[in-house]
Amino acid sequence: MEFLTLRAKMWIWLAMWVMVLSSGRVVLGSEYLIGLGSYDITGPAADVNMMGYANTEQIASGVHFRLRARSFIVAEPQGNRVVFVNLDACMGSQLVTIKVLERLKARYGNLYTEKNVAISGIHTHAGPGGYLQYVLYIVTSLGFVRQSFDALVDGIEKSIIQAHQNLRPGSIYVNKGELLDAGVNRSPSAYLNNPAEERSKYKYDVDKEMTLLKFIDDEWGPVGSFNWFATHGTSMSNTNSLISGDNKGAAARFMEDWFEQNTSQIRYHGSPDGKEIPRRVSDIIPDLPHNYHQLLEIAAAFNSTRGKVATRFSSASRRVRSSFRQADKPCFVSAFCQSNCGDVSPNVLGAFCVDTGLPCDFNHSTCGGKNELCYGRGPGYPDEFESTRIIGDRQFRKAADLFEKATEKMTGKVDSRHVYLDFSNLKVTIPKQRGGSEAVNTCPAAMGFAFAAGTTDGPGAFDFKQGDDKGNLFWKSVRNLLKKPGKEQNDCQHPKPILLDTGEMKQPYDWAPSILPLQIIRVGQLVILSVPGEFTTMAGRRLRDAVSAVLLNEAKKEFNGNVHVVIAGLTNTYSQYITTFEEYEVQRYEGASTLYGPHTLAAYIQEFTKLAVALVKGQPSQPGPQPPDLLDKQISLLAPVVRDATPRDVNFGDVISDVPANSTFKRGQMVNASFWSACPRNDLMTEGTFALVEFLQGADDWAPAYDDDDFSLRFIWSRPSKLSPQSMATVEWRIPKSAAPGVYRIRHFGASKSTLGSVRHFSGTSSAFVVV
């Protein structure tokens, strides 16, 4: 190169610089590679018991809106990387985690392992069950449900693949702020048993802080956000039968649509003036458009049609968001993750007796001594869909505010530590009240009597009640038929009266987990504590404080006194609740569901402290004992779909109840149509839709406007009787205030199964109607 002139060298250097900048792959100043992904995990929308309330009568029969797996990957350009997956599911599952990691290993080698992959659930109680591997958690779903399991494993894998393929230079910002009206403490009497000195440090008896990450691609700009906030996914009640992401899933949908609406406009093909208009338009629209009578005439020309044979692709191709996505640009991904929600309810109006309307008993959450009558009320009471929307909207609005105002840039290492621990007999050192310390042990898992009482979000049955530290002889005799706990177990779990000795029940296989994963993930000054359960408010505070102290003491210069520690609840597996020692003594629902005895929280604090030290000192963590893979032992009693049928001379997809002829609806009203249908288990319509509202553009071009991933559209499926091969689907559309005036119609997509087992797809279409 010495023979080149100085000018030639400058031109060569400039050309190389331009190539680097124009590639969009490497931009100087980017500390991280970031990638986000999202995929459908809705699962079977019929016949399957929902996970969360353990109500045998809560069987899925349609879709409120779809469930998704949302993932982010953050990587150092030449170093470590971490993956966080947020599931619109009740909780993480050990078996799901095992199988996802197996697939990732087959695809990427040792790039993604249990050390750096976290899979967390939002805790919706309106998703299909049957995907966990321990007996206690799949009893109500009639055992293992392969479709639920496969939908999760497939969706998680695909969301991670998307995030991996989207890895590009970018920046991350963090912000936090208070959200005051999205959660209340549902066990305040237990919280009050914590030391007064400790409680005095906090303004509220639940955590009100939301922590948000904002991801910015160097070329594309903002591409997503993930936030952590504690409130239960129980805005939808235990009588709901529509698959739903509850308030956190709703918030994610609202924020993704908000970003789309505020950053892009969409051209509807065939629009008469060729203008670009947003899919969601302002509600500042006259009630009666100037061409109202013309719209009525146009709508009258489109009557309902006979059901038609369709293709699997026809459902997916009409999905609203995929129809308008730019092929070369990553879609915006927003996840609303769960935190220490153990005693936090979204039913913020409080708990009341359904018979008298009076507040429930403070200590036991009963009405006249009965737990069945005490229910929490959401802000939209008595409409649970409205309560879900309101709590979701409040989280969305806070997240959007934090997103727009985020200025603290993430800098520093990407790293993680992970360990498996046997919580059935873990030695824990705790301080004595008068100084010194003592060694105690955790216990094999067990459920207390108050577990069966349920909570104000979903009461139990019979004569159980929260705060029961004695039990009764009748239920103890019933318990003994399954497994009578010994003296050592009773002493270890004291003061919990044991209703189910799940940790020592092994037939036909394990009833509860004993080996749990603990994981700590670092991205710059943010540290995520992946916990396999539901920490109560004060339990979470103690864990966060302990880890924060370690990080700041051991790596003060590295963090510069600034570290954000969040708890990611229900991650990688599920082991129910974690309360403080004092809350455990009260034995409300959360204490009765703290599996491993009164020192469970102390064990978590001890072991997370070790992981935090290993993280900041660059030391390895020991892997620990491997959890079991019980897939081959699973039992499924859910009957398969045998066949679908319609009445004579009726096609699948034919309209049963049409939209009224020449009808006009105003925004805020409900429109519905019903179709002859087939069991949704025949095809889950993954990344497709069962229901669709289309908008007429031009003479005869129908554009997808709302699908079954929209909060405003509900797909409701039913049979005339439990064993009938005939079924019907009703599509309900609550017209949003932001809907554009014009001509619309409703469509239904499905798949029927013949006696020979073949599956055929179909579609049905309602008559057109006008929205003003």
mmCIF file with all atom_site columns, N, CA, C and O in Angstrom, residues 653-667:
data_model
loop_
_atom_site.group_PDB
_atom_site.id
_atom_site.type_symbol
_atom_site.label_atom_id
_atom_site.label_alt_id
_atom_site.label_comp_id
_atom_site.label_asym_id
_atom_site.label_entity_id
_atom_site.label_seq_id
_atom_site.pdbx_PDB_ins_code
_atom_site.Cartn_x
_atom_site.Cartn_y
_atom_site.Cartn_z
_atom_site.occupancy
_atom_site.B_iso_or_equiv
_atom_site.pdbx_formal_charge
_atom_site.auth_seq_id
_atom_site.auth_comp_id
_atom_site.auth_asym_id
_atom_site.auth_atom_id
_atom_site.pdbx_PDB_model_num
ATOM 1  N N  . GLY A 1 653 ? -69.789 -23.600 6.951  1.00 0.00 ? 653 GLY A N  1
ATOM 2  C CA . GLY A 1 653 ? -69.630 -22.191 6.607  1.00 0.00 ? 653 GLY A CA 1
ATOM 3  C C  . GLY A 1 653 ? -70.927 -21.500 6.239  1.00 0.00 ? 653 GLY A C  1
ATOM 4  O O  . GLY A 1 653 ? -70.955 -20.271 6.108  1.00 0.00 ? 653 GLY A O  1
ATOM 5  N N  . ASP A 1 654 ? -72.020 -22.260 6.046  1.00 0.00 ? 654 ASP A N  1
ATOM 6  C CA . ASP A 1 654 ? -73.312 -21.627 5.771  1.00 0.00 ? 654 ASP A CA 1
ATOM 7  C C  . ASP A 1 654 ? -73.724 -20.753 6.953  1.00 0.00 ? 654 ASP A C  1
ATOM 8  O O  . ASP A 1 654 ? -73.469 -21.079 8.119  1.00 0.00 ? 654 ASP A O  1
ATOM 9  N N  . VAL A 1 655 ? -74.403 -19.656 6.635  1.00 0.00 ? 655 VAL A N  1
ATOM 10 C CA . VAL A 1 655 ? -74.856 -18.742 7.676  1.00 0.00 ? 655 VAL A CA 1
ATOM 11 C C  . VAL A 1 655 ? -76.097 -19.297 8.370  1.00 0.00 ? 655 VAL A C  1
ATOM 12 O O  . VAL A 1 655 ? -77.048 -19.729 7.716  1.00 0.00 ? 655 VAL A O  1
ATOM 13 N N  . ILE A 1 656 ? -76.088 -19.301 9.680  1.00 0.00 ? 656 ILE A N  1
ATOM 14 C CA . ILE A 1 656 ? -77.255 -19.695 10.478 1.00 0.00 ? 656 ILE A CA 1
ATOM 15 C C  . ILE A 1 656 ? -78.072 -18.455 10.828 1.00 0.00 ? 656 ILE A C  1
ATOM 16 O O  . ILE A 1 656 ? -79.279 -18.404 10.641 1.00 0.00 ? 656 ILE A O  1
ATOM 17 N N  . SER A 1 657 ? -77.379 -17.467 11.355 1.00 0.00 ? 657 SER A N  1
ATOM 18 C CA . SER A 1 657 ? -78.025 -16.207 11.736 1.00 0.00 ? 657 SER A CA 1
ATOM 19 C C  . SER A 1 657 ? -77.231 -15.075 11.107 1.00 0.00 ? 657 SER A C  1
ATOM 20 O O  . SER A 1 657 ? -76.079 -14.843 11.471 1.00 0.00 ? 657 SER A O  1
ATOM 21 N N  . ASP A 1 658 ? -77.864 -14.398 10.165 1.00 0.00 ? 658 ASP A N  1
ATOM 22 C CA . ASP A 1 658 ? -77.161 -13.389 9.380  1.00 0.00 ? 658 ASP A CA 1
ATOM 23 C C  . ASP A 1 658 ? -77.301 -11.999 10.010 1.00 0.00 ? 658 ASP A C  1
ATOM 24 O O  . ASP A 1 658 ? -78.167 -11.770 10.869 1.00 0.00 ? 658 ASP A O  1
ATOM 25 N N  . VAL A 1 659 ? -76.457 -11.098 9.573  1.00 0.00 ? 659 VAL A N  1
ATOM 26 C CA . VAL A 1 659 ? -76.639 -9.691  9.898  1.00 0.00 ? 659 VAL A CA 1
ATOM 27 C C  . VAL A 1 659 ? -77.955 -9.241  9.253  1.00 0.00 ? 659 VAL A C  1
ATOM 28 O O  . VAL A 1 659 ? -78.233 -9.589  8.102  1.00 0.00 ? 659 VAL A O  1
ATOM 29 N N  . PRO A 1 660 ? -78.800 -8.502  9.960  1.00 0.00 ? 660 PRO A N  1
ATOM 30 C CA . PRO A 1 660 ? -80.083 -8.091  9.369  1.00 0.00 ? 660 PRO A CA 1
ATOM 31 C C  . PRO A 1 660 ? -79.896 -7.361  8.040  1.00 0.00 ? 660 PRO A C  1
ATOM 32 O O  . PRO A 1 660 ? -78.941 -6.602  7.859  1.00 0.00 ? 660 PRO A O  1
ATOM 33 N N  . ALA A 1 661 ? -80.818 -7.605  7.118  1.00 0.00 ? 661 ALA A N  1
ATOM 34 C CA . ALA A 1 661 ? -80.753 -6.983  5.795  1.00 0.00 ? 661 ALA A CA 1
ATOM 35 C C  . ALA A 1 661 ? -80.856 -5.462  5.909  1.00 0.00 ? 661 ALA A C  1
ATOM 36 O O  . ALA A 1 661 ? -81.591 -4.936  6.751  1.00 0.00 ? 661 ALA A O  1
ATOM 37 N N  . ASN A 1 662 ? -80.112 -4.785  5.039  1.00 0.00 ? 662 ASN A N  1
ATOM 38 C CA . ASN A 1 662 ? -80.128 -3.323  4.955  1.00 0.00 ? 662 ASN A CA 1
ATOM 39 C C  . ASN A 1 662 ? -79.894 -2.662  6.311  1.00 0.00 ? 662 ASN A C  1
ATOM 40 O O  . ASN A 1 662 ? -80.551 -1.688  6.669  1.00 0.00 ? 662 ASN A O  1
ATOM 41 N N  . SER A 1 663 ? -78.969 -3.234  7.068  1.00 0.00 ? 663 SER A N  1
ATOM 42 C CA . SER A 1 663 ? -78.768 -2.750  8.439  1.00 0.00 ? 663 SER A CA 1
ATOM 43 C C  . SER A 1 663 ? -77.651 -1.715  8.515  1.00 0.00 ? 663 SER A C  1
ATOM 44 O O  . SER A 1 663 ? -76.694 -1.731  7.745  1.00 0.00 ? 663 SER A O  1
ATOM 45 N N  . THR A 1 664 ? -77.792 -0.840  9.483  1.00 0.00 ? 664 THR A N  1
ATOM 46 C CA . THR A 1 664 ? -76.804 0.192   9.769  1.00 0.00 ? 664 THR A CA 1
ATOM 47 C C  . THR A 1 664 ? -76.477 0.138   11.258 1.00 0.00 ? 664 THR A C  1
ATOM 48 O O  . THR A 1 664 ? -77.369 -0.004  12.097 1.00 0.00 ? 664 THR A O  1
ATOM 49 N N  . PHE A 1 665 ? -75.188 0.240   11.561 1.00 0.00 ? 665 PHE A N  1
ATOM 50 C CA . PHE A 1 665 ? -74.751 0.198   12.959 1.00 0.00 ? 665 PHE A CA 1
ATOM 51 C C  . PHE A 1 665 ? -73.877 1.407   13.254 1.00 0.00 ? 665 PHE A C  1
ATOM 52 O O  . PHE A 1 665 ? -73.142 1.897   12.403 1.00 0.00 ? 665 PHE A O  1
ATOM 53 N N  . LYS A 1 666 ? -73.972 1.861   14.484 1.00 0.00 ? 666 LYS A N  1
ATOM 54 C CA . LYS A 1 666 ? -73.107 2.934   14.944 1.00 0.00 ? 666 LYS A CA 1
ATOM 55 C C  . LYS A 1 666 ? -71.939 2.359   15.726 1.00 0.00 ? 666 LYS A C  1
ATOM 56 O O  . LYS A 1 666 ? -72.022 1.256   16.270 1.00 0.00 ? 666 LYS A O  1
ATOM 57 N N  . ARG A 1 667 ? -70.882 3.123   15.766 1.00 0.00 ? 667 ARG A N  1
ATOM 58 C CA . ARG A 1 667 ? -69.728 2.684   16.537 1.00 0.00 ? 667 ARG A CA 1
ATOM 59 C C  . ARG A 1 667 ? -70.104 2.538   18.006 1.00 0.00 ? 667 ARG A C  1
ATOM 60 O O  . ARG A 1 667 ? -70.827 3.363   18.562 1.00 0.00 ? 667 ARG A O  1
#
